[in-house]
Short mmCIF file of C-alpha atoms in Angstrom, two decimals:
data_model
loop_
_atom_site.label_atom_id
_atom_site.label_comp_id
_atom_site.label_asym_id
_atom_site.label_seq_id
_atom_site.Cartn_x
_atom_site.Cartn_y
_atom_site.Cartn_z
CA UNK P 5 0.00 0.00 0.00
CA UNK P 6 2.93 2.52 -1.13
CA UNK P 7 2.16 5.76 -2.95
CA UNK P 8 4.40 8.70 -3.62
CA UNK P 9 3.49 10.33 -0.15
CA UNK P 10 4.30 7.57 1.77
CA UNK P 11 7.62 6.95 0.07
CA UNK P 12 8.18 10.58 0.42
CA UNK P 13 7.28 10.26 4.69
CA UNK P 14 9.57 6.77 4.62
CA UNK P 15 6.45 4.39 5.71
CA UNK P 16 5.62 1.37 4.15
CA UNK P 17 1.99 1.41 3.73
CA UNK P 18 -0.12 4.60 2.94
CA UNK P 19 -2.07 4.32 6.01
CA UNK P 20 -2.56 7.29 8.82
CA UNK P 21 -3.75 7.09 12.20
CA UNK P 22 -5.17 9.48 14.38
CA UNK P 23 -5.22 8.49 18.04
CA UNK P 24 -5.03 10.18 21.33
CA UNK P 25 -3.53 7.52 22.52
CA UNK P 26 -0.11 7.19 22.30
CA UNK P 27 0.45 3.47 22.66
CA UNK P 28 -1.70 2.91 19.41
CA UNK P 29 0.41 5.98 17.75
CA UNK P 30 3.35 3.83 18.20
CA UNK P 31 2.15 0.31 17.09
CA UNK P 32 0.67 2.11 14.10
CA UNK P 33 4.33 3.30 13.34
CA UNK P 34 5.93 0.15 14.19
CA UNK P 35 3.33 -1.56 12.24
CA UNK P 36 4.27 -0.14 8.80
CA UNK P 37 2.02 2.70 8.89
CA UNK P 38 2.15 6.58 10.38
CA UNK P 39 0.78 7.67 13.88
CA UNK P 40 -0.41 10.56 14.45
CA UNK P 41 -0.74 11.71 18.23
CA UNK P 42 -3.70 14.07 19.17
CA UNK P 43 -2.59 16.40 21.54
CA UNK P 44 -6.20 18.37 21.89
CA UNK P 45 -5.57 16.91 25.74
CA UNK P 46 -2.76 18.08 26.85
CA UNK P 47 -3.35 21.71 28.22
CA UNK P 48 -0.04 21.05 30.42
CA UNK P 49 3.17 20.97 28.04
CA UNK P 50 5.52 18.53 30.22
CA UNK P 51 2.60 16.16 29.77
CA UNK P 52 2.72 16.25 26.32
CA UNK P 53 6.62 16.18 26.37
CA UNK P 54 6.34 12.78 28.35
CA UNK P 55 4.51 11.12 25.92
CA UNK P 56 6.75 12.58 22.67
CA UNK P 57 9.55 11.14 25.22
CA UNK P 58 8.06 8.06 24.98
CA UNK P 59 6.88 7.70 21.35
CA UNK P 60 10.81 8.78 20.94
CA UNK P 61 11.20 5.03 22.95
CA UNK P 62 8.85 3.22 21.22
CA UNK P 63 8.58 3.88 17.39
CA UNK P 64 11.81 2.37 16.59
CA UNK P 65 13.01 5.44 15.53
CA UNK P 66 10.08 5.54 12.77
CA UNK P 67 8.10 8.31 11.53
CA UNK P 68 5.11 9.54 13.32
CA UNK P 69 3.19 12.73 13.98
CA UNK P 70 0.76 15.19 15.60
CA UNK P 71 -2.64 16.63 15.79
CA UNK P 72 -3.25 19.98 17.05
CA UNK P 73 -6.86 22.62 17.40
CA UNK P 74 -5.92 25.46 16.55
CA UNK P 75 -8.54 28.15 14.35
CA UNK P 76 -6.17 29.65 11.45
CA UNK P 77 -8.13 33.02 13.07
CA UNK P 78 -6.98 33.99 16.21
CA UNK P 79 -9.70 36.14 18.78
CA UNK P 80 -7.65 38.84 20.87
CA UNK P 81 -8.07 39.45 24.28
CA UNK P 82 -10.55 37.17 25.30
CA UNK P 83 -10.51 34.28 28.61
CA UNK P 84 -11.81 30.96 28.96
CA UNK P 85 -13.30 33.01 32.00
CA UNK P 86 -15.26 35.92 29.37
CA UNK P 87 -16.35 32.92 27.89
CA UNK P 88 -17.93 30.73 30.88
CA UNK P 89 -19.69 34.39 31.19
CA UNK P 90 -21.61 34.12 28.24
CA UNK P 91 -23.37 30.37 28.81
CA UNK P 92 -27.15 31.64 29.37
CA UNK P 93 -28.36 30.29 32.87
CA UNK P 94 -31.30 28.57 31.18
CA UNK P 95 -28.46 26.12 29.49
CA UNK P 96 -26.84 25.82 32.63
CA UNK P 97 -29.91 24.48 34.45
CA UNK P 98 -31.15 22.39 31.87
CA UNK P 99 -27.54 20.34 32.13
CA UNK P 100 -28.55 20.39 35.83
CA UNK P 101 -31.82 18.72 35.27
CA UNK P 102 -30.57 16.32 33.21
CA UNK P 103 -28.05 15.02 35.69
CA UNK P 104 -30.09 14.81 38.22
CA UNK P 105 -32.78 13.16 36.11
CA UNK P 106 -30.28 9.96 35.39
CA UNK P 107 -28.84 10.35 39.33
CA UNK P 108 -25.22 11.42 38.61
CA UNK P 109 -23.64 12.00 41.34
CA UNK P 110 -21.32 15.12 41.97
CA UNK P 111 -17.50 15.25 41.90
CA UNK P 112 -16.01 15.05 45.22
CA UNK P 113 -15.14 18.35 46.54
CA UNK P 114 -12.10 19.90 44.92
CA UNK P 115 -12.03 17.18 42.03
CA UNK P 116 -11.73 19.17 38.64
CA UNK P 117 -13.37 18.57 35.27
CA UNK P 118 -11.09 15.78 33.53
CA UNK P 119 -12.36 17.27 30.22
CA UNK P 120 -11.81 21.18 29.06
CA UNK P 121 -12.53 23.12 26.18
CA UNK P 122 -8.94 24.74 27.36
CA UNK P 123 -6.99 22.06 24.91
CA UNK P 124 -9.01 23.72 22.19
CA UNK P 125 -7.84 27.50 22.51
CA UNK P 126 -5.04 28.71 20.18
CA UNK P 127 -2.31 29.62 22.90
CA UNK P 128 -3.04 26.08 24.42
CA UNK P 129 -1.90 24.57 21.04
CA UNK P 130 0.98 27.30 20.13
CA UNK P 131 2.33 25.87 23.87
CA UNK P 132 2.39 22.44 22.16
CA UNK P 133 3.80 23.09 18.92
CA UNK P 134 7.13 24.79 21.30
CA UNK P 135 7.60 21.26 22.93
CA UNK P 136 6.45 19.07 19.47
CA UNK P 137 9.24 21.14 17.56
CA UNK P 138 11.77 19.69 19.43
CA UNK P 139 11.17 16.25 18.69
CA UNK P 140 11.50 14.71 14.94
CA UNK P 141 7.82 14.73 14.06
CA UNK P 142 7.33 14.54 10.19
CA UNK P 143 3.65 16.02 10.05
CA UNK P 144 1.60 18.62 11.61
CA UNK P 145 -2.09 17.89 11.14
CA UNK P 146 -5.03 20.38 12.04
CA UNK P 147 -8.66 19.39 12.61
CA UNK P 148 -9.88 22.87 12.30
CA UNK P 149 -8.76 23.41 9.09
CA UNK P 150 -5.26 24.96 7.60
CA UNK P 151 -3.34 26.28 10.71
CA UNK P 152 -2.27 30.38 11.16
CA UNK P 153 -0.06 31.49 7.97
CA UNK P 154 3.57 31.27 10.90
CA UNK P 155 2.44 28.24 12.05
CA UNK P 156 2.72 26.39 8.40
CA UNK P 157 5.84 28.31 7.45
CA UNK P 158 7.43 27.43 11.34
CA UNK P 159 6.30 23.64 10.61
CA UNK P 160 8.18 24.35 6.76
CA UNK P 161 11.26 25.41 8.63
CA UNK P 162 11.29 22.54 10.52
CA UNK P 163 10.94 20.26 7.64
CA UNK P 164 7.60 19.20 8.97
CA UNK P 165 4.58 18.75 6.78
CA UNK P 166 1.39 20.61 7.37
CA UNK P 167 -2.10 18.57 6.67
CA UNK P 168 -5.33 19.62 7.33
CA UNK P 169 -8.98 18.66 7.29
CA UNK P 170 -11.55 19.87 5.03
CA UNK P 171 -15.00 18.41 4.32
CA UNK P 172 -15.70 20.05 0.98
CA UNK P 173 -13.80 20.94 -1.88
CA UNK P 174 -13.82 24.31 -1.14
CA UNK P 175 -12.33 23.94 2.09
CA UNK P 176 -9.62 21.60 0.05
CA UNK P 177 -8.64 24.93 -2.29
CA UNK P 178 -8.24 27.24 0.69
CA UNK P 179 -6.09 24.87 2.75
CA UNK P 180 -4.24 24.54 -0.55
CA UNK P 181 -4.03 28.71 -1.00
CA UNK P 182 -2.69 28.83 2.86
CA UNK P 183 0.18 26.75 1.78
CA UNK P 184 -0.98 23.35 3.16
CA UNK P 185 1.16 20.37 2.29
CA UNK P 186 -1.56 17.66 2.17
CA UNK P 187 -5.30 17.74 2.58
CA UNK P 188 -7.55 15.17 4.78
CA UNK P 189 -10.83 14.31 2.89
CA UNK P 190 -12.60 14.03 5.67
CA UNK P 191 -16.28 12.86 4.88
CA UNK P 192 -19.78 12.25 6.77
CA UNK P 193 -19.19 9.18 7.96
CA UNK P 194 -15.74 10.08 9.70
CA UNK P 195 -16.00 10.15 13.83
CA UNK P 196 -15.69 13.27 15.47
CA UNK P 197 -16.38 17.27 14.00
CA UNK P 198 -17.57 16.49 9.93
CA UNK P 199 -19.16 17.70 7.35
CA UNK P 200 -22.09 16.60 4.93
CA UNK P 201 -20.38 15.36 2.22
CA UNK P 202 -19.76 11.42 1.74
CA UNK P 203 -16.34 10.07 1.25
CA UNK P 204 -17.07 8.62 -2.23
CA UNK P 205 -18.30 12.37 -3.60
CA UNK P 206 -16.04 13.86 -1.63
CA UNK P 207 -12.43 12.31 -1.88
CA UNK P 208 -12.72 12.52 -5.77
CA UNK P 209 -14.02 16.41 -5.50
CA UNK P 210 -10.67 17.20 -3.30
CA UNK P 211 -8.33 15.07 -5.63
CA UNK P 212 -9.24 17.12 -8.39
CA UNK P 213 -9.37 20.66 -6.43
CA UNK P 214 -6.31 20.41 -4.98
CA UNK P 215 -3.92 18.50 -7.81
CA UNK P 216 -0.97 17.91 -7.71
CA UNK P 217 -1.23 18.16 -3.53
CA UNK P 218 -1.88 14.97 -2.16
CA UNK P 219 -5.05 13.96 -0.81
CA UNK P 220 -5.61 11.34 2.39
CA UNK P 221 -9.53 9.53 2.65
CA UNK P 222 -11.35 9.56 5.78
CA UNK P 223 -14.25 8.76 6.79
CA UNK P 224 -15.66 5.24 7.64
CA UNK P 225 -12.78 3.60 6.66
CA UNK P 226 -11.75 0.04 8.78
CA UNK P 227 -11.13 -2.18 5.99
CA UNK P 228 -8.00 -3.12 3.43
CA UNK P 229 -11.10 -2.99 0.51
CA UNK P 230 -11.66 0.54 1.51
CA UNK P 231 -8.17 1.36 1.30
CA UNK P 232 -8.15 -0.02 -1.91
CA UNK P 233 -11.18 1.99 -3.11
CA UNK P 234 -9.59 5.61 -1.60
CA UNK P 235 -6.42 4.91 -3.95
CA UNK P 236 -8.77 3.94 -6.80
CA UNK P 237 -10.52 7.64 -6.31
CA UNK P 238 -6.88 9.26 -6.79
CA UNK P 239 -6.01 9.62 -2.59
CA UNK P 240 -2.54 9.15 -1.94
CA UNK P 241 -3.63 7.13 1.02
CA UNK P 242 -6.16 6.75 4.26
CA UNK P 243 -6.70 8.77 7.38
CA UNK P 244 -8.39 6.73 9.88
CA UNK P 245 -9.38 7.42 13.37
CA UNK P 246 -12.41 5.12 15.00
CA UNK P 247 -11.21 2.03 14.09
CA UNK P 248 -8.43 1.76 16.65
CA UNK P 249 -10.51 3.03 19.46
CA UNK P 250 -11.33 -0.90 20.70
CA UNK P 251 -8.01 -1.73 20.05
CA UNK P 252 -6.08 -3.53 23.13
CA UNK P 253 -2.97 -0.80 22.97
CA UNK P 254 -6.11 1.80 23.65
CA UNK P 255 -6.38 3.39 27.11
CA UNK P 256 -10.04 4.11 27.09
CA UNK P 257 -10.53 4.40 30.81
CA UNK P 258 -13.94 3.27 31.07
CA UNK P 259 -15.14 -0.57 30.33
CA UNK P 260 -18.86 0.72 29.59
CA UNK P 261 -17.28 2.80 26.91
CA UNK P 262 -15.53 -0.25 25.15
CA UNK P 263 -18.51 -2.40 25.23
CA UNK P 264 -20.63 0.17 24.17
CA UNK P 265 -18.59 0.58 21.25
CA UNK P 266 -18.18 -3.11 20.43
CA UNK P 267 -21.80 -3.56 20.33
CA UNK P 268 -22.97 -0.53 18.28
CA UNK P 269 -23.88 -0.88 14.56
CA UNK P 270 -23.05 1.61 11.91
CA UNK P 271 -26.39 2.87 12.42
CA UNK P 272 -26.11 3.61 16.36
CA UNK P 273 -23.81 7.08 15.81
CA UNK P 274 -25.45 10.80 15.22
CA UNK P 275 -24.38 13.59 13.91
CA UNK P 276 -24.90 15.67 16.99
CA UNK P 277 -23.38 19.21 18.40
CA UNK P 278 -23.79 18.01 21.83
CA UNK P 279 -20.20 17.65 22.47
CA UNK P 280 -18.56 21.05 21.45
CA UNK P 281 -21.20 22.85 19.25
CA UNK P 282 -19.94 21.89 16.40
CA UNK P 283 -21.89 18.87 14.28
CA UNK P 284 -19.17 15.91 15.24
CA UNK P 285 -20.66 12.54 14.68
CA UNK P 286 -20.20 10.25 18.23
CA UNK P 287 -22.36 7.58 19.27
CA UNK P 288 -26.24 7.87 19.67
CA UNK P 289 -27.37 8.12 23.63
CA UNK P 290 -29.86 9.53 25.55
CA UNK P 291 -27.52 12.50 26.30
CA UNK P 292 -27.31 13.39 22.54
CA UNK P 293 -31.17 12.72 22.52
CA UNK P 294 -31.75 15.58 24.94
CA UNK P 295 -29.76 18.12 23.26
CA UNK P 296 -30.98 17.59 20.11
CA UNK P 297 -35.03 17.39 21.27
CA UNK P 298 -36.57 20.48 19.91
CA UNK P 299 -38.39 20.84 23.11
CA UNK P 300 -34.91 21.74 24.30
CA UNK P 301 -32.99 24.58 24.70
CA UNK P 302 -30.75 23.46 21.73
CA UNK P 303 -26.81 23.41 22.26
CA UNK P 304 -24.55 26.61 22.02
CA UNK P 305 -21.88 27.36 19.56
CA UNK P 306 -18.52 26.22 19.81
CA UNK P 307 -16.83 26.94 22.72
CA UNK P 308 -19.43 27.80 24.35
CA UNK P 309 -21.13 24.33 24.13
CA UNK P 310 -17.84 22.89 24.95
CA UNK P 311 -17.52 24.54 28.64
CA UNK P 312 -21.16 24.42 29.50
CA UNK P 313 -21.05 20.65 29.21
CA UNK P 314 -16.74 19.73 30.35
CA UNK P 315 -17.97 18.95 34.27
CA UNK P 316 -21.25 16.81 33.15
CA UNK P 317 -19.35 14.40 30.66
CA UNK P 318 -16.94 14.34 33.70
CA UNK P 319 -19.14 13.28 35.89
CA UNK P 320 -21.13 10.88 33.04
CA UNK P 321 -17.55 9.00 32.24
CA UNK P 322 -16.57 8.63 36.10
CA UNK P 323 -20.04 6.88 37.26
CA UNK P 324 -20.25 5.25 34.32
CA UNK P 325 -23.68 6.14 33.66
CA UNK P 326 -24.83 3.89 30.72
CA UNK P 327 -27.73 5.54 28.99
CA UNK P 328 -25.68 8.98 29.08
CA UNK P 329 -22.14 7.69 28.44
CA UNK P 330 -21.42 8.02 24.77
CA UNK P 331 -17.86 8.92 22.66
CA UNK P 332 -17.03 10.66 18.78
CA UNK P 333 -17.00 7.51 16.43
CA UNK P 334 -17.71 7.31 13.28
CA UNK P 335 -20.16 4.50 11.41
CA UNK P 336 -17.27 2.44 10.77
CA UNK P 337 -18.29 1.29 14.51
CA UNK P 338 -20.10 -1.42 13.15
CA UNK P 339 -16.76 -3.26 12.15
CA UNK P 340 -15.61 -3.09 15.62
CA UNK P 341 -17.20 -6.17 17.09
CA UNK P 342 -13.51 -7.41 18.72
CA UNK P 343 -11.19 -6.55 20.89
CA UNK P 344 -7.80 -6.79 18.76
CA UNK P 345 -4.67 -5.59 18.54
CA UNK P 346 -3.13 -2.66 16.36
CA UNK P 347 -0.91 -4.97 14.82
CA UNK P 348 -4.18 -7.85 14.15
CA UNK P 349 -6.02 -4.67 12.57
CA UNK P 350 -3.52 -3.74 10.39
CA UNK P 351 -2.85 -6.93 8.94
CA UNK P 352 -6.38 -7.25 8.41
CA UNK P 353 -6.23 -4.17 6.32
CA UNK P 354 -3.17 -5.69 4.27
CA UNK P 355 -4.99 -8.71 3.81
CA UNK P 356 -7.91 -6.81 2.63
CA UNK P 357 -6.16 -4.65 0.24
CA UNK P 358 -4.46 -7.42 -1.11
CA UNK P 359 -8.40 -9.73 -2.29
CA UNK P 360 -9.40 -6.01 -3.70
CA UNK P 361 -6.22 -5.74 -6.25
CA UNK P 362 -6.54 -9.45 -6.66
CA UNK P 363 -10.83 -8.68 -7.33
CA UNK P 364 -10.00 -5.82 -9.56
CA UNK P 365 -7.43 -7.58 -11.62
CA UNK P 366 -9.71 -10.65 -12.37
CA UNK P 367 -12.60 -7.91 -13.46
CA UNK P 368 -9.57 -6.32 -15.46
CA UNK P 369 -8.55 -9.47 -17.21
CA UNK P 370 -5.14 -9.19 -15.66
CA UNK P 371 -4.99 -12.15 -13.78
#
């Protein structure tokens, strides 16, 4: 699975993965393929710098990468404090209600939220890029889009490439204007923030709006067939995320979460901006069912939405509360039926790719 951007990043197969964790950024690398780390979490740098210190350990001194939030706009002058200010009361109270309605119980006194919209704000992610710098990452991904114009040209200087997510061929031609170096096709069925376009309209749309820039697939993709069908569209390769959530190498921290996820069909996720105020596709619960009930108040804007709701998904993840617990997947859930490891899923997708070139070369008379 080798195209001219993977033989230009020195992997062996043409397949990217996103992953917060790091032990599944690593086996990805060591597997043949290219980790990328998200670092959306870490709001404190030395945390970040201990896991880059151990990637460093555990890659075999192969290639691997990171994700960052940043907005390539940035907003002047204004707290995580001005913005707690502006969360209506009436949204406050209805997260209140809900709570109580399911019986979650309270943090213990002096426990913080273990989830912020913090790792989201610009400064947060200019704090990681001074650590990330100083390691030999070979790409610099954004999931809001192209990155500030000195971000790209710092990650340029440093011989890193810059990728970034777009959902619509538009979005493909400005990264490409900012000076991107490689563009993430990111369509509706993709976990996490998305867009309305399907991967099959949408990877061949970006392919042709952005040549001769490489494209990457994503979206729903958890099988070597797949990969086989992004190349066939004219993607230099596959971004995938979801599938290595039930992974063993993946530190989910709750059981409930795991199971939910191994039981959940490709039908069971929504497109829901319950999470940050954004639309970011996550499995279906009764917690997305409340904020998207029109007899609601209806969810705020991003990051807004984001800090109204950081203590409640606390407190929903800690107790384990099934009917509210939930997590951004994408419909490619309903492949994840086993626990397996990083290595077992990638040979699967080698294994697949392989029967889809065989397929296509019986169809094509060729073997």
């Amino acid at each position: 699975m080798q195209t001219e951007l993977s033989k230009k990043l020195g992997v062996e197969h043409a397949v990217f993965g996103f992953t917060p964790f790091p032990a599944v950024a690593a086996a990805l690398t060591r597997a043949g393929g290219f980790g990328v780390l998200g670092a959306v979490r870490y709001t404190a740098p030395d945390e970040l710098k201990r896991d880059l210190d151990w990637m460093e350990a555990n890659t075999g001194s192969k290639p691997y990468g990171l994700d960052v939030v940043m907005p390539a706009k940035k907003v002047e002058g204004v707290s995580e404090a001005d913005v707690e200010a502006m969360i209506p009361a009436s949204h406050r109270e209805f997260v209140r209600e809900t709570l109580a309605k399911y019986g979650v119980p309270e943090l213990a006194e002096g426990e913080a939220s273990g989830w912020r919209i913090t790792g989201w704000m610009e400064q947060v992610a200019r704090n990681q890029l001074d650590v990330a710098f100083d390691y030999p990452i070979k790409l610099l991904a954004n999931a809001l889009g192209s990155p500030p114009a000195d971000v790209i040209q710092r990650a340029h200087d440093n011989n890193v490439l810059v990728a970034a997510l777009a959902g619509s061929a538009r979005h493909a031609r400005k990264h490409a204007e900012a000076g991107i170096d490689i563009v993430v096709a990111q369509g509706y069925e993709a976990g996490g923030h998305t867009g309305e376009i399907a991967s099959m309209v949408l990877t061949p749309e970006c392919v042709e709006a952005v040549a001769p820039l490489p494209v990457l697939a994503a979206g729903g993709i958890g099988s070597g067939e797949q990969v086989a069908a992004a190349l066939a569209l004219g993607a230099q390769g596959v971004w995938t995320g979801s599938i290595w959530l039930t992974t063993t190498e993946a530190d989910m921290h709750s059981r409930a979460v795991t199971e939910k996820l191994l039981a959940a069909g490709s039908g069971d996720t929504v497109r829901s901006r319950a999470l940050t105020g954004k639309p970011a596709r996550q499995l279906r619960t009764e917690w997305t069912d409340a904020w998207d009930d029109p007899n609601g108040p209806g969810t705020l804007p991003m990051p807004l939405q984001g800090l109204l709701v950081a203590e409640a998904l606390t407190r929903i993840q800690k107790y384990e509360i099934a009917p509210l617990l939930g997590t951004p997947v994408g419909q490619i859930v309903g492949r994840m039926n086993a626990e397996r490891s990083v290595q077992e899923v990638f040979d699967d997708l080698t294994r697949g790719f392989e029967r889809a070139i065989d397929r296509i070369n019986k169809i094509a008379g060729r073997a």
